[in-house]
């Protein structure tokens, strides 16, 4: 296995672990972390991609989203609130007006995307 592929698989396991923690702790958004894990497994190894897609974690938390491009209202709210909290920390710590404007634009786009592009079930 190439070093690059090993790095992707390692990152896949890192985000899988964080996603599992997110299942237990409601403050950590599970879906985006598991999406990252899936991305890194796909890039790293067909074997790990097949394994991950066969797990109950994938089937319970991602399969519906990937197939249907939809989320429950609760998932959307949780993801957005967590992302807003992280962006708020950066916003408060930033000294630059330009950085603050960019962060606000990211928030606006994030809500636009979640409202218009992802169906609510």
PDB file of C-alpha atoms in Angstrom:
ATOM      1  CA  UNK A   1       0.000   0.000   0.000  1.00  0.00           C
ATOM      2  CA  UNK A   2       1.376   3.408  -0.954  1.00  0.00           C
ATOM      3  CA  UNK A   3       2.110   5.986   1.722  1.00  0.00           C
ATOM      4  CA  UNK A   4      -0.580   8.288   0.287  1.00  0.00           C
ATOM      5  CA  UNK A   5      -3.166   5.506   0.484  1.00  0.00           C
ATOM      6  CA  UNK A   6      -2.087   4.656   4.026  1.00  0.00           C
ATOM      7  CA  UNK A   7      -2.547   8.304   4.966  1.00  0.00           C
ATOM      8  CA  UNK A   8      -6.066   8.315   3.477  1.00  0.00           C
ATOM      9  CA  UNK A   9      -7.004   5.116   5.317  1.00  0.00           C
ATOM     10  CA  UNK A  10      -5.545   6.487   8.560  1.00  0.00           C
ATOM     11  CA  UNK A  11      -7.572   9.686   8.162  1.00  0.00           C
ATOM     12  CA  UNK A  12     -10.611   7.520   7.428  1.00  0.00           C
ATOM     13  CA  UNK A  13     -10.183   5.730  10.738  1.00  0.00           C
ATOM     14  CA  UNK A  14      -9.573   9.024  12.560  1.00  0.00           C
ATOM     15  CA  UNK A  15     -12.836  10.516  11.279  1.00  0.00           C
ATOM     16  CA  UNK A  16     -14.659   7.228  11.830  1.00  0.00           C
ATOM     17  CA  UNK A  17     -13.549   7.325  15.466  1.00  0.00           C
ATOM     18  CA  UNK A  18     -14.656  10.938  15.842  1.00  0.00           C
ATOM     19  CA  UNK A  19     -17.962  10.078  14.174  1.00  0.00           C
ATOM     20  CA  UNK A  20     -18.510   7.245  16.638  1.00  0.00           C
ATOM     21  CA  UNK A  21     -17.820   9.663  19.490  1.00  0.00           C
ATOM     22  CA  UNK A  22     -20.419  11.940  17.853  1.00  0.00           C
ATOM     23  CA  UNK A  23     -22.997   9.164  18.091  1.00  0.00           C
ATOM     24  CA  UNK A  24     -22.501   9.139  21.849  1.00  0.00           C
ATOM     25  CA  UNK A  25     -21.978  12.880  22.431  1.00  0.00           C
ATOM     26  CA  UNK A  26     -24.665  15.031  20.837  1.00  0.00           C
ATOM     27  CA  UNK A  27     -22.321  18.041  20.608  1.00  0.00           C
ATOM     28  CA  UNK A  28     -20.211  16.414  17.887  1.00  0.00           C
ATOM     29  CA  UNK A  29     -21.876  16.174  14.463  1.00  0.00           C
ATOM     30  CA  UNK A  30     -21.819  12.541  13.376  1.00  0.00           C
ATOM     31  CA  UNK A  31     -22.836  12.826   9.728  1.00  0.00           C
ATOM     32  CA  UNK A  32     -20.106  15.189   8.464  1.00  0.00           C
ATOM     33  CA  UNK A  33     -17.406  13.218  10.274  1.00  0.00           C
ATOM     34  CA  UNK A  34     -18.637   9.938   8.817  1.00  0.00           C
ATOM     35  CA  UNK A  35     -18.835  11.549   5.369  1.00  0.00           C
ATOM     36  CA  UNK A  36     -15.188  12.505   5.746  1.00  0.00           C
ATOM     37  CA  UNK A  37     -14.356   8.961   6.828  1.00  0.00           C
ATOM     38  CA  UNK A  38     -16.161   7.613   3.768  1.00  0.00           C
ATOM     39  CA  UNK A  39     -14.308  10.037   1.491  1.00  0.00           C
ATOM     40  CA  UNK A  40     -10.914   9.014   2.873  1.00  0.00           C
ATOM     41  CA  UNK A  41     -11.729   5.297   2.682  1.00  0.00           C
ATOM     42  CA  UNK A  42     -12.811   5.703  -0.961  1.00  0.00           C
ATOM     43  CA  UNK A  43      -9.582   7.552  -1.777  1.00  0.00           C
ATOM     44  CA  UNK A  44      -7.394   5.149   0.195  1.00  0.00           C
ATOM     45  CA  UNK A  45      -8.528   1.624  -0.534  1.00  0.00           C
ATOM     46  CA  UNK A  46     -11.342  -0.296  -2.228  1.00  0.00           C
ATOM     47  CA  UNK A  47     -11.066  -2.908   0.535  1.00  0.00           C
ATOM     48  CA  UNK A  48     -11.670  -0.360   3.316  1.00  0.00           C
ATOM     49  CA  UNK A  49     -14.393   1.363   1.276  1.00  0.00           C
ATOM     50  CA  UNK A  50     -16.305  -1.944   0.954  1.00  0.00           C
ATOM     51  CA  UNK A  51     -15.733  -2.687   4.640  1.00  0.00           C
ATOM     52  CA  UNK A  52     -16.969   0.738   5.758  1.00  0.00           C
ATOM     53  CA  UNK A  53     -20.065   0.611   3.538  1.00  0.00           C
ATOM     54  CA  UNK A  54     -20.901  -2.764   5.062  1.00  0.00           C
ATOM     55  CA  UNK A  55     -20.873  -1.499   8.654  1.00  0.00           C
ATOM     56  CA  UNK A  56     -24.041  -0.705  10.576  1.00  0.00           C
ATOM     57  CA  UNK A  57     -22.624   2.756  11.333  1.00  0.00           C
ATOM     58  CA  UNK A  58     -22.598   3.577   7.613  1.00  0.00           C
ATOM     59  CA  UNK A  59     -26.026   2.065   7.063  1.00  0.00           C
ATOM     60  CA  UNK A  60     -27.621   3.835  10.040  1.00  0.00           C
ATOM     61  CA  UNK A  61     -26.057   7.280   9.628  1.00  0.00           C
ATOM     62  CA  UNK A  62     -24.990   7.808   6.000  1.00  0.00           C
ATOM     63  CA  UNK A  63     -26.639   5.447   3.556  1.00  0.00           C
ATOM     64  CA  UNK A  64     -29.956   7.311   3.461  1.00  0.00           C
ATOM     65  CA  UNK A  65     -28.248  10.684   3.112  1.00  0.00           C
ATOM     66  CA  UNK A  66     -26.013   9.511   0.283  1.00  0.00           C
ATOM     67  CA  UNK A  67     -28.861   7.807  -1.607  1.00  0.00           C
ATOM     68  CA  UNK A  68     -31.653  10.305  -0.993  1.00  0.00           C
ATOM     69  CA  UNK A  69     -29.713  13.554  -0.392  1.00  0.00           C
ATOM     70  CA  UNK A  70     -31.959  14.169   2.601  1.00  0.00           C
ATOM     71  CA  UNK A  71     -31.642  14.609   6.372  1.00  0.00           C
ATOM     72  CA  UNK A  72     -33.951  14.848   9.294  1.00  0.00           C
ATOM     73  CA  UNK A  73     -34.629  18.319  10.644  1.00  0.00           C
ATOM     74  CA  UNK A  74     -32.894  17.341  13.893  1.00  0.00           C
ATOM     75  CA  UNK A  75     -29.694  16.355  12.035  1.00  0.00           C
ATOM     76  CA  UNK A  76     -29.721  19.586  10.041  1.00  0.00           C
ATOM     77  CA  UNK A  77     -30.150  21.683  13.177  1.00  0.00           C
ATOM     78  CA  UNK A  78     -27.458  19.781  15.094  1.00  0.00           C
ATOM     79  CA  UNK A  79     -24.926  20.081  12.279  1.00  0.00           C
ATOM     80  CA  UNK A  80     -25.645  23.767  11.732  1.00  0.00           C
ATOM     81  CA  UNK A  81     -25.496  24.678  15.422  1.00  0.00           C
ATOM     82  CA  UNK A  82     -22.195  22.861  15.888  1.00  0.00           C
ATOM     83  CA  UNK A  83     -20.735  24.497  12.780  1.00  0.00           C
ATOM     84  CA  UNK A  84     -22.022  27.897  13.927  1.00  0.00           C
ATOM     85  CA  UNK A  85     -20.362  27.418  17.323  1.00  0.00           C
ATOM     86  CA  UNK A  86     -17.021  26.608  15.687  1.00  0.00           C
ATOM     87  CA  UNK A  87     -17.323  29.564  13.315  1.00  0.00           C
ATOM     88  CA  UNK A  88     -18.304  31.826  16.224  1.00  0.00           C
ATOM     89  CA  UNK A  89     -15.055  30.958  17.998  1.00  0.00           C
ATOM     90  CA  UNK A  90     -13.074  31.909  14.890  1.00  0.00           C
ATOM     91  CA  UNK A  91     -15.201  35.055  14.455  1.00  0.00           C
ATOM     92  CA  UNK A  92     -14.525  36.198  18.025  1.00  0.00           C
ATOM     93  CA  UNK A  93     -10.802  35.487  17.794  1.00  0.00           C
ATOM     94  CA  UNK A  94     -10.336  37.133  14.389  1.00  0.00           C
ATOM     95  CA  UNK A  95      -8.923  40.643  14.343  1.00  0.00           C
ATOM     96  CA  UNK A  96      -9.447  41.173  10.636  1.00  0.00           C
ATOM     97  CA  UNK A  97     -12.693  42.567   9.278  1.00  0.00           C
ATOM     98  CA  UNK A  98     -12.144  40.673   6.041  1.00  0.00           C
ATOM     99  CA  UNK A  99     -11.911  37.367   7.905  1.00  0.00           C
ATOM    100  CA  UNK A 100     -15.103  38.145   9.798  1.00  0.00           C
ATOM    101  CA  UNK A 101     -16.935  38.998   6.569  1.00  0.00           C
ATOM    102  CA  UNK A 102     -15.734  35.744   4.981  1.00  0.00           C
ATOM    103  CA  UNK A 103     -16.934  33.782   8.027  1.00  0.00           C
ATOM    104  CA  UNK A 104     -20.344  35.437   7.804  1.00  0.00           C
ATOM    105  CA  UNK A 105     -20.524  34.593   4.094  1.00  0.00           C
ATOM    106  CA  UNK A 106     -19.687  30.981   4.912  1.00  0.00           C
ATOM    107  CA  UNK A 107     -22.566  30.884   7.397  1.00  0.00           C
ATOM    108  CA  UNK A 108     -24.971  32.380   4.865  1.00  0.00           C
ATOM    109  CA  UNK A 109     -23.906  29.875   2.205  1.00  0.00           C
ATOM    110  CA  UNK A 110     -24.103  26.986   4.668  1.00  0.00           C
ATOM    111  CA  UNK A 111     -27.702  27.808   5.541  1.00  0.00           C
ATOM    112  CA  UNK A 112     -28.567  28.372   1.869  1.00  0.00           C
ATOM    113  CA  UNK A 113     -27.142  24.939   1.024  1.00  0.00           C
ATOM    114  CA  UNK A 114     -28.865  23.127   3.883  1.00  0.00           C
ATOM    115  CA  UNK A 115     -32.214  24.763   3.178  1.00  0.00           C
ATOM    116  CA  UNK A 116     -32.270  24.548  -0.619  1.00  0.00           C
ATOM    117  CA  UNK A 117     -30.063  21.586  -1.580  1.00  0.00           C
ATOM    118  CA  UNK A 118     -30.691  18.991   1.130  1.00  0.00           C
ATOM    119  CA  UNK A 119     -34.252  17.718   1.461  1.00  0.00           C
ATOM    120  CA  UNK A 120     -35.752  17.561   4.930  1.00  0.00           C
ATOM    121  CA  UNK A 121     -37.459  14.294   5.849  1.00  0.00           C
TER     122      UNK A 121
END
